[in-house]
PDB file of C-alpha atoms in Angstrom:
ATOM      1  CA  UNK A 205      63.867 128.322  87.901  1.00 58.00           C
ATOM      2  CA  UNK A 206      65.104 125.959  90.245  1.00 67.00           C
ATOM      3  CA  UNK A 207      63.305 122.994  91.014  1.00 93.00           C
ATOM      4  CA  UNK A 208      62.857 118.979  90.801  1.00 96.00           C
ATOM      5  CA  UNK A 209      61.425 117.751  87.737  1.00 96.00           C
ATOM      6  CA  UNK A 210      60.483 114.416  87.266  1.00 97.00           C
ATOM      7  CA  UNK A 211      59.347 112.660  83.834  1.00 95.00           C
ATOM      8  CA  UNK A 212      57.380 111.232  82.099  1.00 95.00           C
ATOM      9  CA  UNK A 213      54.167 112.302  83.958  1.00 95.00           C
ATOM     10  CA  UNK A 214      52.370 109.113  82.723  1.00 96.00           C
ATOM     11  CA  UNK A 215      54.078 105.948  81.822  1.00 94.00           C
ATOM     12  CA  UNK A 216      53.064 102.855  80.749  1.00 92.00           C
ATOM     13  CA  UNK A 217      54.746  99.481  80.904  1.00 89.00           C
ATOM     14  CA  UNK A 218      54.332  95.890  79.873  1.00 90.00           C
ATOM     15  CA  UNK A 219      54.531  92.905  81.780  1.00 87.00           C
ATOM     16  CA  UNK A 220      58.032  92.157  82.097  1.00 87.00           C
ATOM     17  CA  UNK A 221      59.787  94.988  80.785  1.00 91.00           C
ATOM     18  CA  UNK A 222      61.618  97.608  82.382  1.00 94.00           C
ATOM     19  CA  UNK A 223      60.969 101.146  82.745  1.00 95.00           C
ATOM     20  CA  UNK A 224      63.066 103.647  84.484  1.00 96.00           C
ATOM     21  CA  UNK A 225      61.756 106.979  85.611  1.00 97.00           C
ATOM     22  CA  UNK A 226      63.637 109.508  85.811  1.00 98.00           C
ATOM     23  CA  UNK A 227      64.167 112.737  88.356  1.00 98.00           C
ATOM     24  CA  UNK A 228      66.418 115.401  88.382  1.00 98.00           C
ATOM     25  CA  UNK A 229      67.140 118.274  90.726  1.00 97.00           C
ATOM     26  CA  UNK A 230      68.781 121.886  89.998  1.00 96.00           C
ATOM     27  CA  UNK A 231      68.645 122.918  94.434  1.00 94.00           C
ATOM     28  CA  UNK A 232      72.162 121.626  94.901  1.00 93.00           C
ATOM     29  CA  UNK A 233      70.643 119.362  97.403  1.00 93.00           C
ATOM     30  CA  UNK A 234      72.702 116.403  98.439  1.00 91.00           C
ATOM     31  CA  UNK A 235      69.817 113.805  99.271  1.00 92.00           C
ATOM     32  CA  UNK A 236      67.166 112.503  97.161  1.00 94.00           C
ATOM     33  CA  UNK A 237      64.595 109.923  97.487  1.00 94.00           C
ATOM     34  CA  UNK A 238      62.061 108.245  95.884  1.00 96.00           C
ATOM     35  CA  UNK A 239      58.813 106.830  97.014  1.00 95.00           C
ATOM     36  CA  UNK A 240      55.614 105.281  95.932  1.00 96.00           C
ATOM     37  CA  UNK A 241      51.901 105.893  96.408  1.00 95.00           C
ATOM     38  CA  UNK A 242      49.211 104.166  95.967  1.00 92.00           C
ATOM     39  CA  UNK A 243      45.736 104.872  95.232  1.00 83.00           C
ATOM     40  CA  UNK A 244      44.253 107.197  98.369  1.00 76.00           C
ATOM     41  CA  UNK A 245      47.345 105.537 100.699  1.00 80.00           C
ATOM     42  CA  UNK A 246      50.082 107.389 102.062  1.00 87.00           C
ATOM     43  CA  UNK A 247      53.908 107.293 100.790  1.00 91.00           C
ATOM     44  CA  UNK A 248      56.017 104.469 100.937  1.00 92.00           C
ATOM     45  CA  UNK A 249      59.916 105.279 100.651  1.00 92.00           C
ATOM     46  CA  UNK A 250      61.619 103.107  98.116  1.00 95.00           C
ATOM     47  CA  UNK A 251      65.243 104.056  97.838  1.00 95.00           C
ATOM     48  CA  UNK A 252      67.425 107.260  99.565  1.00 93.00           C
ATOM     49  CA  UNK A 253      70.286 109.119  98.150  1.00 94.00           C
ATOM     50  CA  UNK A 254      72.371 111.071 100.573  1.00 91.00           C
ATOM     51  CA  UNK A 255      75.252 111.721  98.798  1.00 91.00           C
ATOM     52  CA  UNK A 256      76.446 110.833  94.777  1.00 94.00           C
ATOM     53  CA  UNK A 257      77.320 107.151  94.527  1.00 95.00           C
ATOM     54  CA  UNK A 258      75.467 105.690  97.591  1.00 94.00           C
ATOM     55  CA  UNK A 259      71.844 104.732  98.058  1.00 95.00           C
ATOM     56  CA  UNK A 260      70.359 103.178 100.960  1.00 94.00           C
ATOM     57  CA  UNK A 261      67.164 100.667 100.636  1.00 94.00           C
ATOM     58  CA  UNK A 262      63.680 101.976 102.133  1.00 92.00           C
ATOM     59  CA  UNK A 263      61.062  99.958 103.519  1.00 89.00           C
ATOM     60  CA  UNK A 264      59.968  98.489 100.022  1.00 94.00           C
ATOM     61  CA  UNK A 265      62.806  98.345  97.735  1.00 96.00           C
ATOM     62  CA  UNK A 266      62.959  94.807  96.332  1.00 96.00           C
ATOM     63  CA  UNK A 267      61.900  95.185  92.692  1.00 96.00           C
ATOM     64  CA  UNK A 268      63.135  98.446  92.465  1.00 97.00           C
ATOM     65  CA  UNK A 269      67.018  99.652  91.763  1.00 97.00           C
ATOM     66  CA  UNK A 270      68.608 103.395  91.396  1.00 98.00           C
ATOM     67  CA  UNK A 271      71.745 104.845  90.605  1.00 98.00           C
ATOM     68  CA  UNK A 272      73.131 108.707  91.879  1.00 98.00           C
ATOM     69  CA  UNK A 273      76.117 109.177  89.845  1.00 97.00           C
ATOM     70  CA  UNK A 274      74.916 112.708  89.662  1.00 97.00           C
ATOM     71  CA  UNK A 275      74.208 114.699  92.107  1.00 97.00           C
ATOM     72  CA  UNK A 276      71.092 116.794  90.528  1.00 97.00           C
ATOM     73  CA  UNK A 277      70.012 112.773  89.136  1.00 98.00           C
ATOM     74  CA  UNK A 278      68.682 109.880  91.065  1.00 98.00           C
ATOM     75  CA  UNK A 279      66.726 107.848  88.715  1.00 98.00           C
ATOM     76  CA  UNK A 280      64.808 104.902  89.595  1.00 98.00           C
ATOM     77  CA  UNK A 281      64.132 101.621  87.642  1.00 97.00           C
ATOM     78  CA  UNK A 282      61.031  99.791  88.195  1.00 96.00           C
ATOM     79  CA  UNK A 283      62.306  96.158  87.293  1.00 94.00           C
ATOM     80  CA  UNK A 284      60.356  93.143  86.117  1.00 89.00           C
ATOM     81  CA  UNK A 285      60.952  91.577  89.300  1.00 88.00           C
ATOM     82  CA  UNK A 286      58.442  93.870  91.271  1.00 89.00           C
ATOM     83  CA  UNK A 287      54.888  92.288  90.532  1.00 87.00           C
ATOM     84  CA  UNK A 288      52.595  95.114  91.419  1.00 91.00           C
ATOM     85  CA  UNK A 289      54.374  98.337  89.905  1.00 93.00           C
ATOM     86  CA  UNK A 290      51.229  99.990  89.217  1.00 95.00           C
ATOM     87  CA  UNK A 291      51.059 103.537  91.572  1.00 96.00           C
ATOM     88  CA  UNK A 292      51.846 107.148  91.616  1.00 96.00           C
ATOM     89  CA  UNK A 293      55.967 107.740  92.075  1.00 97.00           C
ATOM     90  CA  UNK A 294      57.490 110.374  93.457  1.00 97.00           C
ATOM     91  CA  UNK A 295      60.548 112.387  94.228  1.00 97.00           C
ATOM     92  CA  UNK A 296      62.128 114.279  96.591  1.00 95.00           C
ATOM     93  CA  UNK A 297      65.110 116.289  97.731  1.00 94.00           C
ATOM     94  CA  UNK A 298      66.610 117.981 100.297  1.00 90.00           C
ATOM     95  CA  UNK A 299      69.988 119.563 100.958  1.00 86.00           C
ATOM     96  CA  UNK A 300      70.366 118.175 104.373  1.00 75.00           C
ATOM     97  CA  UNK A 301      68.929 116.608 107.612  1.00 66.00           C
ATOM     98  CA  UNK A 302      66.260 118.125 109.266  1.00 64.00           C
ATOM     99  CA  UNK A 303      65.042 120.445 106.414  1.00 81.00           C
ATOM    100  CA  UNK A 304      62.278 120.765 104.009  1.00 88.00           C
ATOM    101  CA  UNK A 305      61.912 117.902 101.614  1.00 90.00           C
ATOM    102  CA  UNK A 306      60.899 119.325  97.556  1.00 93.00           C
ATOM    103  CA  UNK A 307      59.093 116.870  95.618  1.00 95.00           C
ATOM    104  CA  UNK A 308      58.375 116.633  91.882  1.00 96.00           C
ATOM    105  CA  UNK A 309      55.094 116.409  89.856  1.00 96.00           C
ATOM    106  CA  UNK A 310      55.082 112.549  90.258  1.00 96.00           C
ATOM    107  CA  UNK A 311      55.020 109.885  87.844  1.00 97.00           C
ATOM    108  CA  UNK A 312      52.035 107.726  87.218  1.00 96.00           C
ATOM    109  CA  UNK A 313      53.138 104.159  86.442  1.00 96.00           C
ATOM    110  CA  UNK A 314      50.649 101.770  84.605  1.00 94.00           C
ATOM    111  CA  UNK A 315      51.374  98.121  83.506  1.00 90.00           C
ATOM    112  CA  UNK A 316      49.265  97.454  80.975  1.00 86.00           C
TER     113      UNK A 316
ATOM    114  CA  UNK B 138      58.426 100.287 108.976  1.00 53.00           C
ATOM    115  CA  UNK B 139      58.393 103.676 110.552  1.00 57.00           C
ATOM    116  CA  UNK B 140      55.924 105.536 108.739  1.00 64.00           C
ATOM    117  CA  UNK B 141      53.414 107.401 111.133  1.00 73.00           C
ATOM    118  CA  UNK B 142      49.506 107.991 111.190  1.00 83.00           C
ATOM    119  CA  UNK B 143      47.443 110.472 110.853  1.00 86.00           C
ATOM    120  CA  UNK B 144      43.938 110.897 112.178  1.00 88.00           C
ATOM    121  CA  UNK B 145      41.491 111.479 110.792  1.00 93.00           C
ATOM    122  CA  UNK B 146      41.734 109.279 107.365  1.00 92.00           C
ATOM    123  CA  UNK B 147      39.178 111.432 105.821  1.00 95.00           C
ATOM    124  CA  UNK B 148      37.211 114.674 107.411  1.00 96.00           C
ATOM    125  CA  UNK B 149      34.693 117.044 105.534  1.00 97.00           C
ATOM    126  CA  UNK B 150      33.854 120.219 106.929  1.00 97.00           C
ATOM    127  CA  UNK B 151      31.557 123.506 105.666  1.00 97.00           C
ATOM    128  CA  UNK B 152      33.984 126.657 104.632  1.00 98.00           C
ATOM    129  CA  UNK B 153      34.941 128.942 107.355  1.00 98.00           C
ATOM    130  CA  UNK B 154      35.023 125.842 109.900  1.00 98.00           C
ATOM    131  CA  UNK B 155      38.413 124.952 111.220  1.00 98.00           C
ATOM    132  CA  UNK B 156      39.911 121.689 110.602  1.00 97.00           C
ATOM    133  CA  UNK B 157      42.160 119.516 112.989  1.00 97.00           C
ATOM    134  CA  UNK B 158      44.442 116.790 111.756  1.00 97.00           C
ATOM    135  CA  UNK B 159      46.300 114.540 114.330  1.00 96.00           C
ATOM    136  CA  UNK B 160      49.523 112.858 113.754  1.00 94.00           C
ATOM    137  CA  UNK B 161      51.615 109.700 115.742  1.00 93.00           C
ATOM    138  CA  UNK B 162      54.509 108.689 114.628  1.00 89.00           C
ATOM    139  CA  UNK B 163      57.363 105.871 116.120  1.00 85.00           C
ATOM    140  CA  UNK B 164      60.733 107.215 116.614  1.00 82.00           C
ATOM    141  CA  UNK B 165      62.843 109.719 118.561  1.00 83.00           C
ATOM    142  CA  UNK B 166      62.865 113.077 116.120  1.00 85.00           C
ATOM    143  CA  UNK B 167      64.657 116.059 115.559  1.00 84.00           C
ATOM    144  CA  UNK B 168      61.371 117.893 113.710  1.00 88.00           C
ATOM    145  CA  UNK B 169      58.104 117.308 112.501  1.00 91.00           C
ATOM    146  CA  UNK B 170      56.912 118.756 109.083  1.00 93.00           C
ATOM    147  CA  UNK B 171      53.682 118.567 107.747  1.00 95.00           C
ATOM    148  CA  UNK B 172      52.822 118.511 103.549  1.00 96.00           C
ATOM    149  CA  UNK B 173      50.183 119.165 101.490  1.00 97.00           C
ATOM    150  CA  UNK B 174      49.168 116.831  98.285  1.00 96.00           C
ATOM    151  CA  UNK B 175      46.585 118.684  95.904  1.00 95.00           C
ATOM    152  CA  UNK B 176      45.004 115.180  93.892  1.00 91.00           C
ATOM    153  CA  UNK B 177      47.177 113.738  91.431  1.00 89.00           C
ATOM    154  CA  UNK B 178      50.272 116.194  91.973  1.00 92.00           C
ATOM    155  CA  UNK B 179      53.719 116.173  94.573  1.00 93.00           C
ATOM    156  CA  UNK B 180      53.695 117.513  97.908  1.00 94.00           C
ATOM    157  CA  UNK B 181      54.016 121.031  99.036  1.00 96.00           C
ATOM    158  CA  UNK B 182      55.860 121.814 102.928  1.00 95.00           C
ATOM    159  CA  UNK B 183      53.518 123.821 104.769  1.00 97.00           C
ATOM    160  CA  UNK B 184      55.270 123.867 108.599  1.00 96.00           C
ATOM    161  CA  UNK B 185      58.078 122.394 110.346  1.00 93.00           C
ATOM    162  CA  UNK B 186      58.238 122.316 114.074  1.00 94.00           C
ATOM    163  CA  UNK B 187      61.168 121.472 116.124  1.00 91.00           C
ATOM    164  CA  UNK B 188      61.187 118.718 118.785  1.00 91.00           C
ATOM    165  CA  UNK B 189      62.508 121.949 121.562  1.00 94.00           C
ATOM    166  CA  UNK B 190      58.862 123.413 120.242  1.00 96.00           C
ATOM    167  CA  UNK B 191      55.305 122.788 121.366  1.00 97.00           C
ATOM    168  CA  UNK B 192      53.768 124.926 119.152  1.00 98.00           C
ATOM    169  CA  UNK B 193      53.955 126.976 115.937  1.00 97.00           C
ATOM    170  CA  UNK B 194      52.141 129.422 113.886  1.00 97.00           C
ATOM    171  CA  UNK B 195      52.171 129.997 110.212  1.00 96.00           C
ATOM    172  CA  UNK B 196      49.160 132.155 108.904  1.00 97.00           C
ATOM    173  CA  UNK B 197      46.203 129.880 109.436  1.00 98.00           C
ATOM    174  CA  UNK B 198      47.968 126.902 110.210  1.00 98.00           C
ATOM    175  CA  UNK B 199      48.477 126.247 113.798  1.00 98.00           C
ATOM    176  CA  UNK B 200      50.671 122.940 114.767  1.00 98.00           C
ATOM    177  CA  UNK B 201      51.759 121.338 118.204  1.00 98.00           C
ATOM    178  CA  UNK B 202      53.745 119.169 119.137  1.00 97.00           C
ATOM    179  CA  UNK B 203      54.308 116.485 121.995  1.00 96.00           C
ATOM    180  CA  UNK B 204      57.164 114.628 122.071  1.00 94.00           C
ATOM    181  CA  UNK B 205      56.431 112.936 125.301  1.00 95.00           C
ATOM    182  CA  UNK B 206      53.517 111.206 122.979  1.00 95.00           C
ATOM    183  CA  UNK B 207      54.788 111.242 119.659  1.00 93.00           C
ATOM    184  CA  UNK B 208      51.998 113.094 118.317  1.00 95.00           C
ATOM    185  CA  UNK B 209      51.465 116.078 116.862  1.00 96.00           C
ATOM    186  CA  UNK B 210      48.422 117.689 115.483  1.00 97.00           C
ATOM    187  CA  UNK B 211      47.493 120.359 112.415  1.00 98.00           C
ATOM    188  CA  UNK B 212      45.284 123.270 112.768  1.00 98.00           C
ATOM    189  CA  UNK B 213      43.510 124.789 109.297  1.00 98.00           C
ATOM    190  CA  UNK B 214      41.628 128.036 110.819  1.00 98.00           C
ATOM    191  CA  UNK B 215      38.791 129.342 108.720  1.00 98.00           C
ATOM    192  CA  UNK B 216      39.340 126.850 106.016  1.00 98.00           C
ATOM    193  CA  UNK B 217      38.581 127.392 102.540  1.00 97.00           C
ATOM    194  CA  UNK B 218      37.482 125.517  99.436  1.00 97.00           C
ATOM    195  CA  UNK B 219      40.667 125.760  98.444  1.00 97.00           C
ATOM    196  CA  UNK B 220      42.065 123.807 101.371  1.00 98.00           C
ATOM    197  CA  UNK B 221      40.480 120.732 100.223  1.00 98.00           C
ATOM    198  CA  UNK B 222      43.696 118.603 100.029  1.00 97.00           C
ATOM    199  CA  UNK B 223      45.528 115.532 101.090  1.00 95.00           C
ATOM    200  CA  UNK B 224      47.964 116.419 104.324  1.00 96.00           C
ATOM    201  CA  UNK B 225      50.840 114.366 105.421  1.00 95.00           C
ATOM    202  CA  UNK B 226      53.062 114.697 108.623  1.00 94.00           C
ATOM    203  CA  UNK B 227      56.362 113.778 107.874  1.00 91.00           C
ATOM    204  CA  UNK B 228      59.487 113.075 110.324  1.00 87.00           C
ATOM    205  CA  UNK B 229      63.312 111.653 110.298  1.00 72.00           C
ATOM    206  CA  UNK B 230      65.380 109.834 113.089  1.00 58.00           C
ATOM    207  CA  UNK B 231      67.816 111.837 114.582  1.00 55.00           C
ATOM    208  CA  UNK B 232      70.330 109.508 112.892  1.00 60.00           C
ATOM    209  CA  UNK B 233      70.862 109.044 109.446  1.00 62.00           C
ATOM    210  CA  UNK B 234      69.069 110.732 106.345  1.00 70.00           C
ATOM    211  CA  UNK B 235      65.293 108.777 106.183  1.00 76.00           C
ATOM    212  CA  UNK B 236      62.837 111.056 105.522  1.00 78.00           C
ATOM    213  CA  UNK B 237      58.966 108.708 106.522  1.00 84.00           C
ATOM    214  CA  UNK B 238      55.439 110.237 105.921  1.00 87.00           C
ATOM    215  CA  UNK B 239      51.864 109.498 107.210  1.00 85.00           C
ATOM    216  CA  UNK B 240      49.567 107.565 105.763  1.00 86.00           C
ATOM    217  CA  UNK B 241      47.129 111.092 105.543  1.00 92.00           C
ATOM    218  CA  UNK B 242      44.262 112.610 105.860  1.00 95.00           C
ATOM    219  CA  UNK B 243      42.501 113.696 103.279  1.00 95.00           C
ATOM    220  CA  UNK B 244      40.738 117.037 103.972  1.00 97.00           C
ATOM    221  CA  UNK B 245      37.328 118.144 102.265  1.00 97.00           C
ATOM    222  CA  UNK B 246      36.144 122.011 102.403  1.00 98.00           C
ATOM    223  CA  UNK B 247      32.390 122.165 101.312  1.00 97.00           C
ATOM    224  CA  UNK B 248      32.040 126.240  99.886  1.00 94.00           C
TER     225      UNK B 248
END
């Protein structure tokens, strides 16, 4: 089946450490993104991917890095550095401008 | 930032009443798309309209579109329990590969 999968569904990280989420697409599609939600908020976009090696920063990326050496991978690492990292993440992709985004299951980040 | 609005934040209706959901956003587009979020899960594309459209149909979704006001608004006919959702109106630049959603609204369907 093709699709975007993203994992783990629930994840939960201590002060200081850090965790990288991970999301991978089988659609071919050449851009990915990643962005965060918070608790009844709308989406924030973190990072864009619009082709393999090269990202572009979102709104709120400090705190945040990602990597596309992949096309069908874009994974995101929530770093120490960002001091409220507790929300809902999510993914998306699309195979080019001015089509339908397809967005994962989400990951739910906790620090604990 | 350039993430748009939608209006209402929150709206509860009785089953088999429609539901509108408005939408502003900033910049110059090339389409409009809105999304559905059941709780806790990703988002699902319902409708994309084109900025050469006004309006569009898609079963019992109506949307329009007015570029001369940046808004555009979301039309649930004869909604259902089932409806009860988060939607999200989401649009790009013409340039360049962003992809910016709403901040929601968050619709309730009372059976």
């Amino acid at each position: 089946d093709g699709g975007i999968t993203q994992s783990p569904k629930y994840l939960f990280r201590k002060e200081g450490q850090n965790v990288t989420l991970s999301c991978e697409q089988n659609l071919n599609h050449d851009a990915m993104y990643w962005y965060r939600q918070d608790p009844g908020q709308g989406l924030r976009l973190i990072y864009y991917s619009q082709i393999v090696n090269d990202f572009q920063k979102g709104d709120i990326a400090e705190g945040y890095s990602v990597s596309r050496e992949k096309k069908e991978s874009f994974p995101l690492t929530v770093t120490s550095a960002q001091k409220n990292p507790t929300a809902f993440y999510l993914c998306a992709s699309r195979s080019r401008v001015n089509t339908e985004a397809f967005f994962g299951q989400g990951t739910r980040l906790t620090v604990v | 930032s350039q993430q748009g609005e939608e209006d209402p934040q929150a709206l509860s209706i009785q089953e088999g009443e429609n539901a509108t959901m408005n939408c502003s956003y900033k910049t110059s587009i090339n389409n409009l798309q809105w999304y559905r979020q059941n709780s806790g899960r990703g988002l699902v594309h319902l409708i994309l309209i084109r900025s050469n459209e006004r309006e569009k149909h898609s079963g019992r979704l109506r949307v329009t579109l007015d570029t001369s006001k940046k808004s555009s608004s979301l039309l649930i006919t004869a909604s259902r329990a089932a409806d009860t959702a988060s939607y999200f109106c989401a649009t790009g630049p013409n340039t360049g590969n962003q992809f910016y959603f709403g901040t929601g609204t968050s619709l309730t369907v009372i059976p």
